[in-house]
Tab-separated table of C-alpha atoms in Angstrom:
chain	number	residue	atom	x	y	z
A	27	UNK	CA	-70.635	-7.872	1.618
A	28	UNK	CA	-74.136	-7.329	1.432
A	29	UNK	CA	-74.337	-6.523	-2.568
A	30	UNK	CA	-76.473	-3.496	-3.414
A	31	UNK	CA	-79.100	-3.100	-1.495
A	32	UNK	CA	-82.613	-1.436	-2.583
A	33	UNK	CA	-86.082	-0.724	-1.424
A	34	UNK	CA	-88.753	-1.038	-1.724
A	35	UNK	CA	-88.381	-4.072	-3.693
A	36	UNK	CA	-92.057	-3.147	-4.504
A	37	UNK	CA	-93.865	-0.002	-4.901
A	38	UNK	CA	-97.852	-0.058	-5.302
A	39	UNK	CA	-99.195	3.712	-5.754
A	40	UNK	CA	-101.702	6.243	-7.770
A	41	UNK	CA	-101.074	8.761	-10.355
A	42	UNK	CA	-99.930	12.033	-8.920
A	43	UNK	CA	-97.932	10.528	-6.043
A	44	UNK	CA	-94.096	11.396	-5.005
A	45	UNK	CA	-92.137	8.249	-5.158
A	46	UNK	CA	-88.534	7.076	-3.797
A	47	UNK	CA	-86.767	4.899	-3.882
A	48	UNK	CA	-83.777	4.239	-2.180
A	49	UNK	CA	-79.768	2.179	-2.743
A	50	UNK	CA	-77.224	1.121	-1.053
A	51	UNK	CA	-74.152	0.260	-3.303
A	52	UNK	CA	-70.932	-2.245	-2.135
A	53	UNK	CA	-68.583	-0.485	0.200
A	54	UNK	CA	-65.813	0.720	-2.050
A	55	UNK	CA	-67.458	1.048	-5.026
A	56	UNK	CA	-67.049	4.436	-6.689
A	57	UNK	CA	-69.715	4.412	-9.165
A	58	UNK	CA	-73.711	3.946	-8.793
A	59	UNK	CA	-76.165	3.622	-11.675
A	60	UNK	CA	-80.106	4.060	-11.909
A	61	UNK	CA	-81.306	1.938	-14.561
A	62	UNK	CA	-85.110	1.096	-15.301
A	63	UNK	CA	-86.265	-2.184	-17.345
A	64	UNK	CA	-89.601	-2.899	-19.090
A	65	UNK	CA	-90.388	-4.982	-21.538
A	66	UNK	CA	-90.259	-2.504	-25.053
A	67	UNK	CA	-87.533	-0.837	-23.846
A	68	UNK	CA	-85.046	-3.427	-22.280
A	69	UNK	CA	-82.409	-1.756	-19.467
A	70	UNK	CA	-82.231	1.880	-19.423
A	71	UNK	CA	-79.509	3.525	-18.061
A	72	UNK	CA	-81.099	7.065	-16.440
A	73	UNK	CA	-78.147	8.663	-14.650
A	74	UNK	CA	-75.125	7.411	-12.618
A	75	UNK	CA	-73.021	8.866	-10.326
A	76	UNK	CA	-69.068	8.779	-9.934
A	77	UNK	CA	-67.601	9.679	-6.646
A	78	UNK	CA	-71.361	11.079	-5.308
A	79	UNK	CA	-70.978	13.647	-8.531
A	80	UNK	CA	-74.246	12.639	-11.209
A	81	UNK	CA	-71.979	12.557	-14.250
A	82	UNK	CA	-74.949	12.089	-16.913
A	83	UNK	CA	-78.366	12.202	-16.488
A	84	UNK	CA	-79.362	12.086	-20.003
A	85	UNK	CA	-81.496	9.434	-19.693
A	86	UNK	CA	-83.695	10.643	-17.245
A	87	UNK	CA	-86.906	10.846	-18.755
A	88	UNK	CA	-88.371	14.307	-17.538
A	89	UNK	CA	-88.243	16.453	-14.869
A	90	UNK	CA	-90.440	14.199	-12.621
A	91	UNK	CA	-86.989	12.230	-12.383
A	92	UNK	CA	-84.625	13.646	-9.942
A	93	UNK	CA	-81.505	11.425	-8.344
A	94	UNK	CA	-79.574	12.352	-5.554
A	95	UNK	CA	-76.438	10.622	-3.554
A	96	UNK	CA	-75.470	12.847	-0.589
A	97	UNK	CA	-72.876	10.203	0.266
A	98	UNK	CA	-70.699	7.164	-0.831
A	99	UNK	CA	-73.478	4.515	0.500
A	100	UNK	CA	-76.333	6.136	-0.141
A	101	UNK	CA	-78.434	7.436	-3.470
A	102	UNK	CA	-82.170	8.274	-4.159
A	103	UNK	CA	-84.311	8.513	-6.867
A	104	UNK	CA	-87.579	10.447	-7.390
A	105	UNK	CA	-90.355	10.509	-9.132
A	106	UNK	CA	-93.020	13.272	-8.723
A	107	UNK	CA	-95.602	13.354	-9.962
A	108	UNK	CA	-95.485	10.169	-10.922
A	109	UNK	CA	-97.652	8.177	-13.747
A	110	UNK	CA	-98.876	5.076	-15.360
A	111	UNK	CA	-96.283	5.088	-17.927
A	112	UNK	CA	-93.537	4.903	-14.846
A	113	UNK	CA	-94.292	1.540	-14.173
A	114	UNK	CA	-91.351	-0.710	-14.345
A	115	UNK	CA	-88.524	-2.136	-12.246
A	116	UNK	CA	-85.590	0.095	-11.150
A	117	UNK	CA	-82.481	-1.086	-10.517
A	118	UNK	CA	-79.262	0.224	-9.391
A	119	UNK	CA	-75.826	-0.555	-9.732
A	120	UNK	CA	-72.650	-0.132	-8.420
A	121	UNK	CA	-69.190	-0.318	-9.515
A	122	UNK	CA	-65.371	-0.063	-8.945
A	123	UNK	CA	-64.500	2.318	-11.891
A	124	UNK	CA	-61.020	1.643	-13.484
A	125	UNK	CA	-59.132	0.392	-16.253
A	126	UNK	CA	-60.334	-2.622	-17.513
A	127	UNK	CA	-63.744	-3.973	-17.744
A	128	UNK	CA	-66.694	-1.756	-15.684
A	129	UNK	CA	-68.736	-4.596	-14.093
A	130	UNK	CA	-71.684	-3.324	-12.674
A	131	UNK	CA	-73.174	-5.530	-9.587
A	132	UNK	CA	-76.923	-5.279	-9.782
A	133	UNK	CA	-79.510	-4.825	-7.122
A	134	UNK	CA	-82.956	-6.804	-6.731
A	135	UNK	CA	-84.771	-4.206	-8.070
A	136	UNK	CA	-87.701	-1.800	-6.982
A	137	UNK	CA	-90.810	-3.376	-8.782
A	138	UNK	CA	-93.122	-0.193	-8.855
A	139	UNK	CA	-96.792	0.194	-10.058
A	140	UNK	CA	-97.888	3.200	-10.817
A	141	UNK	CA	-102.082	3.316	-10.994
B	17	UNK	CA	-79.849	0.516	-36.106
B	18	UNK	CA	-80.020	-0.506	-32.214
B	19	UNK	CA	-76.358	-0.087	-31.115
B	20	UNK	CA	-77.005	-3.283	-30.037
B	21	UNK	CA	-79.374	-6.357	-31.341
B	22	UNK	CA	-80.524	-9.440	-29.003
B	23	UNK	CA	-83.491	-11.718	-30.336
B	24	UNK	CA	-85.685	-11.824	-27.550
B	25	UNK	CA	-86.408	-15.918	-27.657
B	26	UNK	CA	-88.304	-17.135	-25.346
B	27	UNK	CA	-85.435	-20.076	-26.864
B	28	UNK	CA	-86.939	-23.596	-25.653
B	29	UNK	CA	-84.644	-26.730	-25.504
B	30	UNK	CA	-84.515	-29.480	-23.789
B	31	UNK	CA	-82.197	-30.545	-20.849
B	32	UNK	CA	-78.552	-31.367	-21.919
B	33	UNK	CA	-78.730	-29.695	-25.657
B	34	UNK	CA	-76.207	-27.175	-26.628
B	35	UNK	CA	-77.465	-23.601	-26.336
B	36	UNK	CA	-76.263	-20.788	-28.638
B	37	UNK	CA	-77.145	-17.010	-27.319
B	38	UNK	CA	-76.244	-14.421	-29.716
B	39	UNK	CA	-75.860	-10.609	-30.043
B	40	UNK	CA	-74.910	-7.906	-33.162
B	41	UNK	CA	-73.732	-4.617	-32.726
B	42	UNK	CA	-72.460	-1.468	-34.523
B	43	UNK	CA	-70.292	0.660	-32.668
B	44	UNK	CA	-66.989	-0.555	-33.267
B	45	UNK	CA	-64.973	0.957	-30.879
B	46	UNK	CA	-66.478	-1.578	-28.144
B	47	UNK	CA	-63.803	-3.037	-26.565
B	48	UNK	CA	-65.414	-4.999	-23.326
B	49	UNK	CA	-68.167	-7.476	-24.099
B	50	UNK	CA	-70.060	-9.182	-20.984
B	51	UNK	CA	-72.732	-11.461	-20.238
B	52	UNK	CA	-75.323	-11.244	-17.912
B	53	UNK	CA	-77.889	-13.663	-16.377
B	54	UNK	CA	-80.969	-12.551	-14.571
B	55	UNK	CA	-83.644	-14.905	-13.038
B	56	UNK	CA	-87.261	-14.067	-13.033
B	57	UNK	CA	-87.566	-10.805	-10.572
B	58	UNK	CA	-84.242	-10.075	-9.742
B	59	UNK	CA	-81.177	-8.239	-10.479
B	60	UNK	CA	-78.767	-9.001	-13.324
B	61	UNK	CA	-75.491	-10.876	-12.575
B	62	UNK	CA	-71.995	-11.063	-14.733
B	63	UNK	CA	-71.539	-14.189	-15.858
B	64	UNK	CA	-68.720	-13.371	-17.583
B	65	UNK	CA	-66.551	-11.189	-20.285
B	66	UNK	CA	-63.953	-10.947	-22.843
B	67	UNK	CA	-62.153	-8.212	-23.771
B	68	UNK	CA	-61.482	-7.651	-27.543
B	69	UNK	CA	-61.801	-10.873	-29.971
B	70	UNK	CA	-61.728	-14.561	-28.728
B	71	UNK	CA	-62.918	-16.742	-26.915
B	72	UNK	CA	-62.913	-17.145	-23.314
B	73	UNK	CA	-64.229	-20.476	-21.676
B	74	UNK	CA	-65.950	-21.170	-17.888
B	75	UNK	CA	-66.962	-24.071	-17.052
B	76	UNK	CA	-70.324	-25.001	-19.259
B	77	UNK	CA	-70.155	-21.584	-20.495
B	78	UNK	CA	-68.343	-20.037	-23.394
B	79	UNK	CA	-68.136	-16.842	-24.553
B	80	UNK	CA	-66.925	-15.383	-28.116
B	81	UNK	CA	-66.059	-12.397	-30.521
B	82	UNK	CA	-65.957	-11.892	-33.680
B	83	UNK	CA	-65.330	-8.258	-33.688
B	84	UNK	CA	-64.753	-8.397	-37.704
B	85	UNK	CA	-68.459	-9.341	-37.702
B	86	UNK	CA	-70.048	-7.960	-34.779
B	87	UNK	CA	-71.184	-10.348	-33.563
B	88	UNK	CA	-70.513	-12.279	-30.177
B	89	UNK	CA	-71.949	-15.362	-28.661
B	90	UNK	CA	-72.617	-17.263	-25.363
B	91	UNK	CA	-72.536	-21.043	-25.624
B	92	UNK	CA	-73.812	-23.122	-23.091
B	93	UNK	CA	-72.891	-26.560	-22.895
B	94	UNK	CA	-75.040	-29.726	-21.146
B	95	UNK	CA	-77.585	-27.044	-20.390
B	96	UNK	CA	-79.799	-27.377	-17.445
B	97	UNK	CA	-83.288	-26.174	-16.243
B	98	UNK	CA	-81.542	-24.126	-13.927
B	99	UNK	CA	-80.348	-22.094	-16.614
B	100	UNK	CA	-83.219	-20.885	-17.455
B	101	UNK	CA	-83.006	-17.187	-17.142
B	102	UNK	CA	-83.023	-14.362	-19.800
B	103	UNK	CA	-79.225	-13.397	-20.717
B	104	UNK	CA	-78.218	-10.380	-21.344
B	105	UNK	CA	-75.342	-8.646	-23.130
B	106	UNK	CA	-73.215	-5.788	-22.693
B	107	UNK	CA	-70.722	-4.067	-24.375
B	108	UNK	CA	-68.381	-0.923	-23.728
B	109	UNK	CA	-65.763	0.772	-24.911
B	110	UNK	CA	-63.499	1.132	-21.466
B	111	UNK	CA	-63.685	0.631	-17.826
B	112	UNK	CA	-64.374	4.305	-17.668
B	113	UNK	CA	-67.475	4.314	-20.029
B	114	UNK	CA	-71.262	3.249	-19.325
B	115	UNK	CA	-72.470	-0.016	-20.754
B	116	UNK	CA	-75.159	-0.891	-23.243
B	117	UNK	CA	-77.065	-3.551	-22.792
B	118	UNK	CA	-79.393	-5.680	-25.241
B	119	UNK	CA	-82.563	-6.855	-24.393
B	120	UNK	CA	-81.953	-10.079	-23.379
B	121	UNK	CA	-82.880	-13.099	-24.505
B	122	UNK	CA	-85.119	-15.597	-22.416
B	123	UNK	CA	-84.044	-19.200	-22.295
B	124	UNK	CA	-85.968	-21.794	-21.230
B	125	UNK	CA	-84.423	-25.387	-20.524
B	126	UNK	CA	-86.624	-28.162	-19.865
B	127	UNK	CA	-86.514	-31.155	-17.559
């Protein structure tokens, strides 16, 4: 298996623009995660998904956030408009949800810039 | 409180020392605890976990919990400069809850 799969792995844009970014999560695995990572705030978790239903998106910071996964291999997430403040790397996850430990397998991350 | 406390280092040793990576937390109905490595622009990856108190050993690495305390550890043994990474630890209460993370803690072995 591929692992997770995301692009961009980098995103260079201005204030005001739509952004997306896009994931592929390991064949099988019923759960997906959107985290974002900066420095002063360490790994976020913003929403995740369990069988293609968002089950908590309490993280998401605003509206500007949306997060969408039409299908098992497949999830978005949006930012419009975005801003400065945005800037930081995005990661998702996937995992096989069951008893037991959740181990989340970690994509390379979408580095994005936000001018 | 932070659910969950990680000193952020950078920690600098040299090659072959014993490295000690620690975390606090305060929810006590965490059950899972896990370690994560992630080199410099990329993703995070399980290094390994332990479920309630103990210790659990792999190869250089060894994790533990004190759950009296709150408190677990990562010990690496005969480190090397390719661990140098920041580490990361997680904690939940089930396989059917979300993690939390700390913020990691950069190591930085030298040659």
């Amino acid at each position: 298996d591929a692992g997770v799969i995301q692009s961009p792995r980098h995103e260079v844009t201005e204030m005001g623009q739509e952004v997306t970014l896009r994931c592929k999560p390991i064949s099988g695995h019923n759960s997906l995660f959107w985290y974002r990572q900066t420095m002063m705030r360490g790994l976020e978790l913003l929403i995740y998904f369990n069988n293609n239903v968002p089950i908590d998106d309490s993280g998401m910071p605003e509206d500007r956030f949306s997060a969408k996964m039409p299908n098992a291999s497949f999830s978005t997430l949006k930012i419009q408009p975005s801003e400065p403040r945005d800037s930081a790397v995005y990661f998702c996850a996937s995992s096989l949800r069951a008893s037991g430990a959740n181990v989340l397998t970690f994509g390379a991350g979408s580095r994005l810039t936000v001018l | 409180q932070k659910e969950v406390e990680q000193d952020p280092g950078p920690l600098s040793v040299p090659e072959g020392a014993i490295v000690s990576l620690n975390c606090t937390y305060s929810n006590s109905a965490f059950q899972y605890f896990m370690w994560y490595r992630q080199y410099s622009r990329k993703g995070p990856e399980l290094l390994m976990y332990t479920y309630s108190s103990g210790n659990k050993e792999d190869g250089r690495f060894t994790a533990q919990v004190d759950k009296s305390s709150k408190y677990i550890s990562l010990f690496i043994r005969d480190s090397q400069p390719s661990d140098s990474a920041t580490y990361l630890c997680a904690m939940t209460i089930s396989g059917y809850s979300t993690l939390t993370f700390g913020k990691g803690t950069m190591l930085l072995v030298s040659p």
